[in-house]
Tab-separated table of C-alpha atoms and ligand atoms in Angstrom:
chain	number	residue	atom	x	y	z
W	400	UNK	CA	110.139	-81.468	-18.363
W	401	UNK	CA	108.475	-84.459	-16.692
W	402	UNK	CA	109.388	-84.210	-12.971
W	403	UNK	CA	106.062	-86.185	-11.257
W	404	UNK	CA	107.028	-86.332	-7.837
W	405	UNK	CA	106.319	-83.558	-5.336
W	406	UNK	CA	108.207	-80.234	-4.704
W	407	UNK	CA	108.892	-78.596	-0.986
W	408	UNK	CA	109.987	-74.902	-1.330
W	409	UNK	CA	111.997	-74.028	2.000
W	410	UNK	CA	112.141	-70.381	2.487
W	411	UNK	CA	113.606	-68.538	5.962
W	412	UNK	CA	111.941	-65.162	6.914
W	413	UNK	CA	113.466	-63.074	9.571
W	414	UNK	CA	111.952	-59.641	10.021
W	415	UNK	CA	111.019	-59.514	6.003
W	416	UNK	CA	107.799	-57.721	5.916
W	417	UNK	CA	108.703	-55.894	3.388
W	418	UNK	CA	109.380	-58.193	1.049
W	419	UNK	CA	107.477	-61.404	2.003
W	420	UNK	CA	104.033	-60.488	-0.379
W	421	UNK	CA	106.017	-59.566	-3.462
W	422	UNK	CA	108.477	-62.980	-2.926
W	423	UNK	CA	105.561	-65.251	-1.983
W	424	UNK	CA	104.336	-63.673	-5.827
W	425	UNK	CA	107.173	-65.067	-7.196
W	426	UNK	CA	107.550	-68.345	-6.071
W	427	UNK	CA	103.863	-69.021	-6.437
W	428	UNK	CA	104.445	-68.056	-10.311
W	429	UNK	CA	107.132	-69.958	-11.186
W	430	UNK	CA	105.512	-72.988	-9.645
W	431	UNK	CA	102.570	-72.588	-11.293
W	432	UNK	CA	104.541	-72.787	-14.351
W	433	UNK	CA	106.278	-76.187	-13.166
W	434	UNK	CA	102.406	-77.366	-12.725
W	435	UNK	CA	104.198	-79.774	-10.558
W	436	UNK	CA	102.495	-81.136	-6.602
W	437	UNK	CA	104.222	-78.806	-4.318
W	438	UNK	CA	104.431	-77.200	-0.570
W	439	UNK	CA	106.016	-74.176	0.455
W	440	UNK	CA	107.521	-73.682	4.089
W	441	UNK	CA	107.917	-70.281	5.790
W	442	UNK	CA	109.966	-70.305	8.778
W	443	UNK	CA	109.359	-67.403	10.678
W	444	UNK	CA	112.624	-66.951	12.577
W	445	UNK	CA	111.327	-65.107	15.638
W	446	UNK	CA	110.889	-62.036	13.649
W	447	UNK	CA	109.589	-59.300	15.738
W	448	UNK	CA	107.976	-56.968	12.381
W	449	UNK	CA	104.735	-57.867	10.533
W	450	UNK	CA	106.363	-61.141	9.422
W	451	UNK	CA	104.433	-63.522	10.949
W	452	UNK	CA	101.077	-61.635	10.497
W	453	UNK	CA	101.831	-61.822	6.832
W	454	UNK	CA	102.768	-65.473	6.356
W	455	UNK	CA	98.746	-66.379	8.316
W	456	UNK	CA	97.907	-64.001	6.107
W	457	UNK	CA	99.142	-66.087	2.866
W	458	UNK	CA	98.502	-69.647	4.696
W	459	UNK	CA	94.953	-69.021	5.168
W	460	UNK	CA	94.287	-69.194	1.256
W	461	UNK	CA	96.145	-72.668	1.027
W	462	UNK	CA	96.688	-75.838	2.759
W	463	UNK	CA	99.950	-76.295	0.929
W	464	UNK	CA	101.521	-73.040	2.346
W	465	UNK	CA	103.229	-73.928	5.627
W	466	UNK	CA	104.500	-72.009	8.390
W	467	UNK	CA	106.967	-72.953	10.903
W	468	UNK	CA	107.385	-70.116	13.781
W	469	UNK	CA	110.054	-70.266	16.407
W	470	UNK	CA	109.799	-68.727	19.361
W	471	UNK	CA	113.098	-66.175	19.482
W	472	UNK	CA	115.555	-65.289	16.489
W	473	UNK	CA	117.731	-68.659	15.958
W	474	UNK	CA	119.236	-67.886	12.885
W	475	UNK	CA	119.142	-68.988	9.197
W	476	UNK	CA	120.471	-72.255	9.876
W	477	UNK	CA	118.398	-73.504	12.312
W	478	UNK	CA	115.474	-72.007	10.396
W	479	UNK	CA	116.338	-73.911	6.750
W	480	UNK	CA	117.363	-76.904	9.379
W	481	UNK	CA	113.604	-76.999	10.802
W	482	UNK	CA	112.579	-76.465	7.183
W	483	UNK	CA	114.609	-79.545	5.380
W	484	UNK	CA	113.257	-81.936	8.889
W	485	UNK	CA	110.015	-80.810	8.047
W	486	UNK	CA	109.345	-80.734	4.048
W	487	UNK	CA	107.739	-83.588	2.548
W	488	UNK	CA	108.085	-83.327	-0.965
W	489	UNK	CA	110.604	-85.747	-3.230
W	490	UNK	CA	112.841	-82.948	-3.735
W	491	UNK	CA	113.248	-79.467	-1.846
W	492	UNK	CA	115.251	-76.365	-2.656
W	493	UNK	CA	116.190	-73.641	-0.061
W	494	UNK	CA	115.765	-70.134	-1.105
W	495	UNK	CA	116.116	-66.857	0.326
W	496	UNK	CA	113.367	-64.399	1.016
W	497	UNK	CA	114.709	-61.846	-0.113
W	498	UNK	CA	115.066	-62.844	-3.633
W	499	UNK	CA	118.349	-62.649	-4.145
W	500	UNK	CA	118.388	-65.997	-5.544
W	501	UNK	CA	115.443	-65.948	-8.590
W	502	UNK	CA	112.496	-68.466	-7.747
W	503	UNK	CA	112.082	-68.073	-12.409
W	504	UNK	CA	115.336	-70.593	-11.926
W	505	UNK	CA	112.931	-73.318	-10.008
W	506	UNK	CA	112.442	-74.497	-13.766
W	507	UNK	CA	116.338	-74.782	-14.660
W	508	UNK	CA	117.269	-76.380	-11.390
W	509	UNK	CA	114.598	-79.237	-11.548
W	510	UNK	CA	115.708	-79.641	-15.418
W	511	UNK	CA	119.343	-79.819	-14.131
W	512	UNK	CA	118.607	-82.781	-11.524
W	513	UNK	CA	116.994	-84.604	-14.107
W	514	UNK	CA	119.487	-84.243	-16.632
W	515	UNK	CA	121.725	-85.480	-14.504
W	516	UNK	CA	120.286	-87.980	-12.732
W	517	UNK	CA	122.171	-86.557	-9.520
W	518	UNK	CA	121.095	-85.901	-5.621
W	519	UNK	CA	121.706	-82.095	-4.933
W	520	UNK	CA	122.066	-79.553	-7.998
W	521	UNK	CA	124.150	-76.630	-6.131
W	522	UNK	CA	123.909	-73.296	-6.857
W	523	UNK	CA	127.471	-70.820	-7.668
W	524	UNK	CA	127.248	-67.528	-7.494
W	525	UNK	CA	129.056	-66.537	-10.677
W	526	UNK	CA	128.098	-62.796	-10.300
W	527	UNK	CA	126.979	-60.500	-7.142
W	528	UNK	CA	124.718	-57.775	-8.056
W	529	UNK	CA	123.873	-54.686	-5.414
W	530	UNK	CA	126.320	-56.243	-2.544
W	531	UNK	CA	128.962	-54.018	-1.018
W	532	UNK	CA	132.573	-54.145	-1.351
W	533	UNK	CA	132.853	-54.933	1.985
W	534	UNK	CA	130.235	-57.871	1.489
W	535	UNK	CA	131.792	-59.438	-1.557
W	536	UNK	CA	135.732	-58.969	-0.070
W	537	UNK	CA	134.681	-60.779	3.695
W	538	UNK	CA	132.567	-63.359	1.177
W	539	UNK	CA	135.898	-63.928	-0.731
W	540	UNK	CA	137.911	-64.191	1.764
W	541	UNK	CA	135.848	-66.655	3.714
W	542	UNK	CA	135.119	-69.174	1.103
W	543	UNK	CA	139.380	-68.821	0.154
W	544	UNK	CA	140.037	-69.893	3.254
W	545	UNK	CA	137.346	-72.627	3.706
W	546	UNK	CA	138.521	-74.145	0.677
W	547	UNK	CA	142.380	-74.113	1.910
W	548	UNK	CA	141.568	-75.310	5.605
W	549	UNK	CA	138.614	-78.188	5.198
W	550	UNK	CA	139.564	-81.302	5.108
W	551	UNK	CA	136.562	-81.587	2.215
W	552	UNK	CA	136.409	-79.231	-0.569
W	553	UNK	CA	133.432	-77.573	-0.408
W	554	UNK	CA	132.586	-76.017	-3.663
W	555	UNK	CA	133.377	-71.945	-3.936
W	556	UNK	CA	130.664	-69.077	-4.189
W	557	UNK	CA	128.199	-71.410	-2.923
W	558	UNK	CA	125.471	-70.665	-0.633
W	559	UNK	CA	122.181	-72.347	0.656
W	560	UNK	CA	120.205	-72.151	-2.460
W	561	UNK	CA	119.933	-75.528	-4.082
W	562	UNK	CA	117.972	-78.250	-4.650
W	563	UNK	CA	118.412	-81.202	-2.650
W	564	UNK	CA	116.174	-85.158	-3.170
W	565	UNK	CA	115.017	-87.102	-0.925
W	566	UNK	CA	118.069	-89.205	-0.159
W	567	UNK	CA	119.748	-86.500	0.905
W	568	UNK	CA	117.544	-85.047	3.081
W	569	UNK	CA	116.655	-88.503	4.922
W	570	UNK	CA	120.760	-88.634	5.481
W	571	UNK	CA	120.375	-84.698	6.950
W	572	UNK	CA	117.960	-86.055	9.345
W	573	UNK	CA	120.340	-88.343	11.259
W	574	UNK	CA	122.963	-85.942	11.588
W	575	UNK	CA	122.958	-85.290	15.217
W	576	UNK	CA	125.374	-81.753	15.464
W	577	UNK	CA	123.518	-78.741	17.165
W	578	UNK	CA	125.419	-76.437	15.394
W	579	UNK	CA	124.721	-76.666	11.605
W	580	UNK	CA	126.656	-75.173	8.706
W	581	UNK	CA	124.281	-76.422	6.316
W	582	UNK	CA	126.151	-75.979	2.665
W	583	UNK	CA	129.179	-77.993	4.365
W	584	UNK	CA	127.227	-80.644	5.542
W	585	UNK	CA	125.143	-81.271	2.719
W	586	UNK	CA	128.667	-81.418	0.486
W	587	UNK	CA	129.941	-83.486	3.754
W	588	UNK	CA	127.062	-86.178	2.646
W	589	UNK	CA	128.183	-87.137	-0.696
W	590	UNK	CA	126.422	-88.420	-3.233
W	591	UNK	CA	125.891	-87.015	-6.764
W	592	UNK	CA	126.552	-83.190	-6.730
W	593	UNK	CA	126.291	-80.735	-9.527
W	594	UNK	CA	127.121	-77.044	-9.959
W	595	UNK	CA	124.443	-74.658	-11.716
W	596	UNK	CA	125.951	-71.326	-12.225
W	597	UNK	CA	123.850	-68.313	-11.871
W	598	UNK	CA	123.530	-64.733	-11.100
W	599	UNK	CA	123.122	-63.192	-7.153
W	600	UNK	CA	120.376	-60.373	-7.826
W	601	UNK	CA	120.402	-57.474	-5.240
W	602	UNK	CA	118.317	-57.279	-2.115
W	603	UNK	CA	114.585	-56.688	-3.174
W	604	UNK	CA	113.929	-54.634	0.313
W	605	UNK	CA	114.792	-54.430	3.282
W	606	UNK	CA	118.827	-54.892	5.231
W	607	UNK	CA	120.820	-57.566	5.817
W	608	UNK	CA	119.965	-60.236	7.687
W	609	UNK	CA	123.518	-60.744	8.281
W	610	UNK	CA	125.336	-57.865	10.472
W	611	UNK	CA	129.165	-58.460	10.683
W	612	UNK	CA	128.948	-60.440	14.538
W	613	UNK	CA	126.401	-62.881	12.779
W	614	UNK	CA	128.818	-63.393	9.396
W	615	UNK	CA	131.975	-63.931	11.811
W	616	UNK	CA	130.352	-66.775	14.126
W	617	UNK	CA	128.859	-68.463	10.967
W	618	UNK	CA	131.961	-68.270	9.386
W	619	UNK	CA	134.153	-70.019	12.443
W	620	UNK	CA	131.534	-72.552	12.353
W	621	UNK	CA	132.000	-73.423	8.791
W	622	UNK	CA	135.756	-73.096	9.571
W	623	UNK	CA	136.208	-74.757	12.498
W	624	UNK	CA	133.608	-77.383	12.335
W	625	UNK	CA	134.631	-79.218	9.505
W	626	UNK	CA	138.706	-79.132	10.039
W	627	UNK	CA	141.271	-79.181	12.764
W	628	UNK	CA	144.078	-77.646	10.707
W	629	UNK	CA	144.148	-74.697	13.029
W	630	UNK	CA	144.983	-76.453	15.809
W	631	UNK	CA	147.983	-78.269	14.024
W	632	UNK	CA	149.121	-75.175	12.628
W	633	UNK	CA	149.682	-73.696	16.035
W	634	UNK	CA	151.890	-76.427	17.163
W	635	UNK	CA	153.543	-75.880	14.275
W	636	UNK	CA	154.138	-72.670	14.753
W	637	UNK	CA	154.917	-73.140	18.415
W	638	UNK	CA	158.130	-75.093	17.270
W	639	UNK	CA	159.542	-73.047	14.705
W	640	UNK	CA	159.165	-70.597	17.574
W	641	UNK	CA	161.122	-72.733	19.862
W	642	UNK	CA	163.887	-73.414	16.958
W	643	UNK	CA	164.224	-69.414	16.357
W	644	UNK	CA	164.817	-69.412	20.021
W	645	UNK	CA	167.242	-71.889	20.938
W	646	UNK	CA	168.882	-70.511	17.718
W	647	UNK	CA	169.320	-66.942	19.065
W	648	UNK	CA	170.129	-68.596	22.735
W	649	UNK	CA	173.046	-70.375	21.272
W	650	UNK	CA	173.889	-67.284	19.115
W	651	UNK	CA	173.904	-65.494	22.433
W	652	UNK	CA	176.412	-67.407	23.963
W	653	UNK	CA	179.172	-66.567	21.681
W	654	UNK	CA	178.751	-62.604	21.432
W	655	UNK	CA	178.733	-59.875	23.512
W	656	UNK	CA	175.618	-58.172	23.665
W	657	UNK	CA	176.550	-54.933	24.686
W	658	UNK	CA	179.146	-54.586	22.566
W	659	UNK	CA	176.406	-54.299	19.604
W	660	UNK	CA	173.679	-52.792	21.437
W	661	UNK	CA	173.245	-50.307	23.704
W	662	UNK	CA	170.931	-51.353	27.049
W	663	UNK	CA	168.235	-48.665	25.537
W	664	UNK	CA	168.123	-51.133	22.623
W	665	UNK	CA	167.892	-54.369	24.418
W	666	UNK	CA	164.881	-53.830	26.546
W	667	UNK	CA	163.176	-52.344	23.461
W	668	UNK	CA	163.763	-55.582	21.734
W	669	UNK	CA	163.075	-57.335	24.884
W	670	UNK	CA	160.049	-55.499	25.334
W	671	UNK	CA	158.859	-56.078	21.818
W	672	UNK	CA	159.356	-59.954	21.657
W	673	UNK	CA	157.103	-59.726	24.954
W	674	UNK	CA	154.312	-57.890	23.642
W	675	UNK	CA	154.589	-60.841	20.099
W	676	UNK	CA	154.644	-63.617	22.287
W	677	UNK	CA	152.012	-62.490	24.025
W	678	UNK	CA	149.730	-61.617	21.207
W	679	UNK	CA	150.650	-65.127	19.393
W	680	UNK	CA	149.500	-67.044	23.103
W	681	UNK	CA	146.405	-65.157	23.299
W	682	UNK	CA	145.341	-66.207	19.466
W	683	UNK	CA	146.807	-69.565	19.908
W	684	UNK	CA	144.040	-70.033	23.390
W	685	UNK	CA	141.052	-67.541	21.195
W	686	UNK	CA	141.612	-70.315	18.773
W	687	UNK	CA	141.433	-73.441	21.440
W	688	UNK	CA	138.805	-71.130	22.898
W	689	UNK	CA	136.536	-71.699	19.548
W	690	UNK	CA	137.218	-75.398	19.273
W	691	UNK	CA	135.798	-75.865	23.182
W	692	UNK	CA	132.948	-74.079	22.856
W	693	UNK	CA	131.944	-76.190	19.982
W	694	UNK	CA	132.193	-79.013	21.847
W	695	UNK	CA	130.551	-77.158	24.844
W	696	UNK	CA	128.086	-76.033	22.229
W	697	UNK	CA	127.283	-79.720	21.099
W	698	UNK	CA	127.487	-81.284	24.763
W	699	UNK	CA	124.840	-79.044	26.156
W	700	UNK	CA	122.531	-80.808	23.837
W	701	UNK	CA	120.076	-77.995	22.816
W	702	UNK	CA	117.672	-78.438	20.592
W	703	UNK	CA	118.755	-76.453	17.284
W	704	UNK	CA	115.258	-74.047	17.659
W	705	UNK	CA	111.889	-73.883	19.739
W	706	UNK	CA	109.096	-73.755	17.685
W	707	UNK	CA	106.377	-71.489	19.050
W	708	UNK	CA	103.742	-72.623	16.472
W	709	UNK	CA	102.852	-74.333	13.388
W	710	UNK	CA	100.523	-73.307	10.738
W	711	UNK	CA	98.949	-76.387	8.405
W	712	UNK	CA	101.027	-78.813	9.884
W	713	UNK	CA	99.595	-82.236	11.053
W	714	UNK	CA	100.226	-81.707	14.861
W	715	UNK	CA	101.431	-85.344	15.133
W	716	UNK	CA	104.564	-83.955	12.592
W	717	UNK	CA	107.664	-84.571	14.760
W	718	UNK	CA	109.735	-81.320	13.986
L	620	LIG	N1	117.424	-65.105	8.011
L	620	LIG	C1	116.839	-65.830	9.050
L	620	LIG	N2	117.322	-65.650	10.324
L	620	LIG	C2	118.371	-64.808	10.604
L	620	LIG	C3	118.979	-64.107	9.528
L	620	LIG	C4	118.486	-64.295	8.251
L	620	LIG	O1	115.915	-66.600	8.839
L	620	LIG	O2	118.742	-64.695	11.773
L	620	LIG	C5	116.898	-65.279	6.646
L	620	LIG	C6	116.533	-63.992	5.934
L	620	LIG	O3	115.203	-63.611	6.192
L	620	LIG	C7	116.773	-64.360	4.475
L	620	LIG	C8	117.910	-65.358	4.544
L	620	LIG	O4	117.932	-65.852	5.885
L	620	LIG	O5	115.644	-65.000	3.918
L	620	LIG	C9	119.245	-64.751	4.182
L	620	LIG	O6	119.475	-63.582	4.938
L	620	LIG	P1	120.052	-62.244	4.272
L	620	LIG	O7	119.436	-62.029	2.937
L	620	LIG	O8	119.895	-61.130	5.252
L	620	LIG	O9	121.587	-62.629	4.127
L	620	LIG	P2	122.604	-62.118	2.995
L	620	LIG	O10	121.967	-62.446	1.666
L	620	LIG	O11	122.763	-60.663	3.208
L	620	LIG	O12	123.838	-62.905	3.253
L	621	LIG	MG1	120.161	-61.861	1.106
């Protein structure tokens, strides 16, 4: 392999002390390997364990290990955001810390962009090793119905670990939304795109990152940020309701009620179409609900993070 350009290695930490020696091992292996001109970025994402105190720890050694720290919890997409604004190299690829994604595939993925000649190499989970039931049934589920809502069809079983040139990360630059689902976007930006298929290992250490309140809001974001098809399926809805009911009003006109049913009977029925309509109004507004607060979201204008400090980063680096 002759890549000669440089290599950024974008890797999110949130609370990972227990991992962060043993992954930082890793990596710095396999790109010793590549014997390639590389960086590698931490972003501590306001972890409140030994995170942080590790990272210095690691940085102090080496002026190519990098450290971005924010200054509360953000989340992992603000924290691979910061990471992809800041990385310098000719190509970067976004990996866990956790090593759930192998840093011994940094090889195959740089031999798979040049193979191809292509802009992002993308990786698909073809297996999941040590996750849940739960985990891989909400996972399922979630890229099913991304793939049958977006108005783009962004690839299946794919998550933030890929590798990603420079082209594409100058177009990520300008994109101006707050609220970032990252994989989307980067799919969203075109270009030459190709799958590597590969194996999710389990968890090295440590939990989840990603308790069920934080996999729901990413998952509206992916959902609702890149299609409106929810909102045109409730209108949709709201007429065939309409049709069922002028239906049964005319229906109503020509028999007798109570000849059928007994008053007991027609207040239960009454009753229940109540309590339906009322349930299908309140989705219908939860729904219009999540499509305002994403534009409240993206009015307000915050910046994506805060970043409390930087470690062997020129201070004049605009993050
Ligand atoms: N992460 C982060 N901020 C968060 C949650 C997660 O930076 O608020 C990082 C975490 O340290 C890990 C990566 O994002 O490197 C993926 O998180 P996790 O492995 O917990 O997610 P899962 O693989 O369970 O979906
Ligand atoms: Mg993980």
């Amino acid at each position: 392999m002759d890549f000669q350009g440089k290599l950024s290695i974008i890797i999110p930490c949130y609370n990972e002390e227990k991992i962060i020696n043993q992954a930082h091992k890793r990596v710095l292996s396999a790109l010793e390997k590549l014997d390639v001109d590389f960086e590698i970025i931490y972003i501590n994402d306001g972890s409140d364990d030994r995170t942080l105190e590790i990272l210095q720890h690691l940085a102090k050694s080496k002026n190519e290990i990098k450290i971005i720290s924010f200054s509360r919890n953000f989340g992992h997409q603000p924290a691979v955001s910061a990471g992809i604004k800041y990385c310098s190299g000719d190509v970067a690829i976004i990996i866990d810390a956790d090593m759930q994604d192998p840093p011994e595939l940094f090889p195959e993925l740089l031999e798979k962009y040049q193979q191809e000649n292509c802009n992002v190499v993308y990786c698909v989970r073809k297996k999941r090793i040590g996750e849940n039931f739960f985990k891989k049934i909400t996972a399922k589920l979630f890229y099913k119905m991304l793939k049958n809502y977006s108005d783009i069809s962004i690839p299946q079983d794919t998550g933030d670990f890929r590798l990603i040139d420079r082209k594409v990360i100058t177009e990520f630059k300008k994109l101006k939304e707050k609220n970032k689902f990252i994989r989307g976007l980067i799919f969203w930006l075109g270009f030459k795109q190709v799958p590597f298929y590969y194996t999710r290992e389990k968890r090295e250490a440590g939990e989840t990152k990603y308790p069920l309140k934080k996999m729901i809001s990413f998952a509206l974001t992916g959902l609702t940020y890149f299609t409106n098809k929810p909102l045109y399926q409730l209108l949709k809805f709201g007429m065939i309701i309409l049709s069922i009911g002028f239906i049964f009003l005319i229906f109503l006109l020509f028999i007798n009620f109570s000849q059928i049913l007994s008053d007991n009977q027609t207040s239960m029925i009454l009753i229940s179409a109540i309590i339906i309509l009322s349930g299908i109004n309140l989705i219908s507004m939860g729904i219009l609900g999540i499509y305002i607060s994403n534009i409240f979201k993206e009015l307000k204008s915050r910046p994506e993070f805060v970043v409390e400090r930087t470690i062997n980063i020129p201070e004049d680096k605009n993050i």
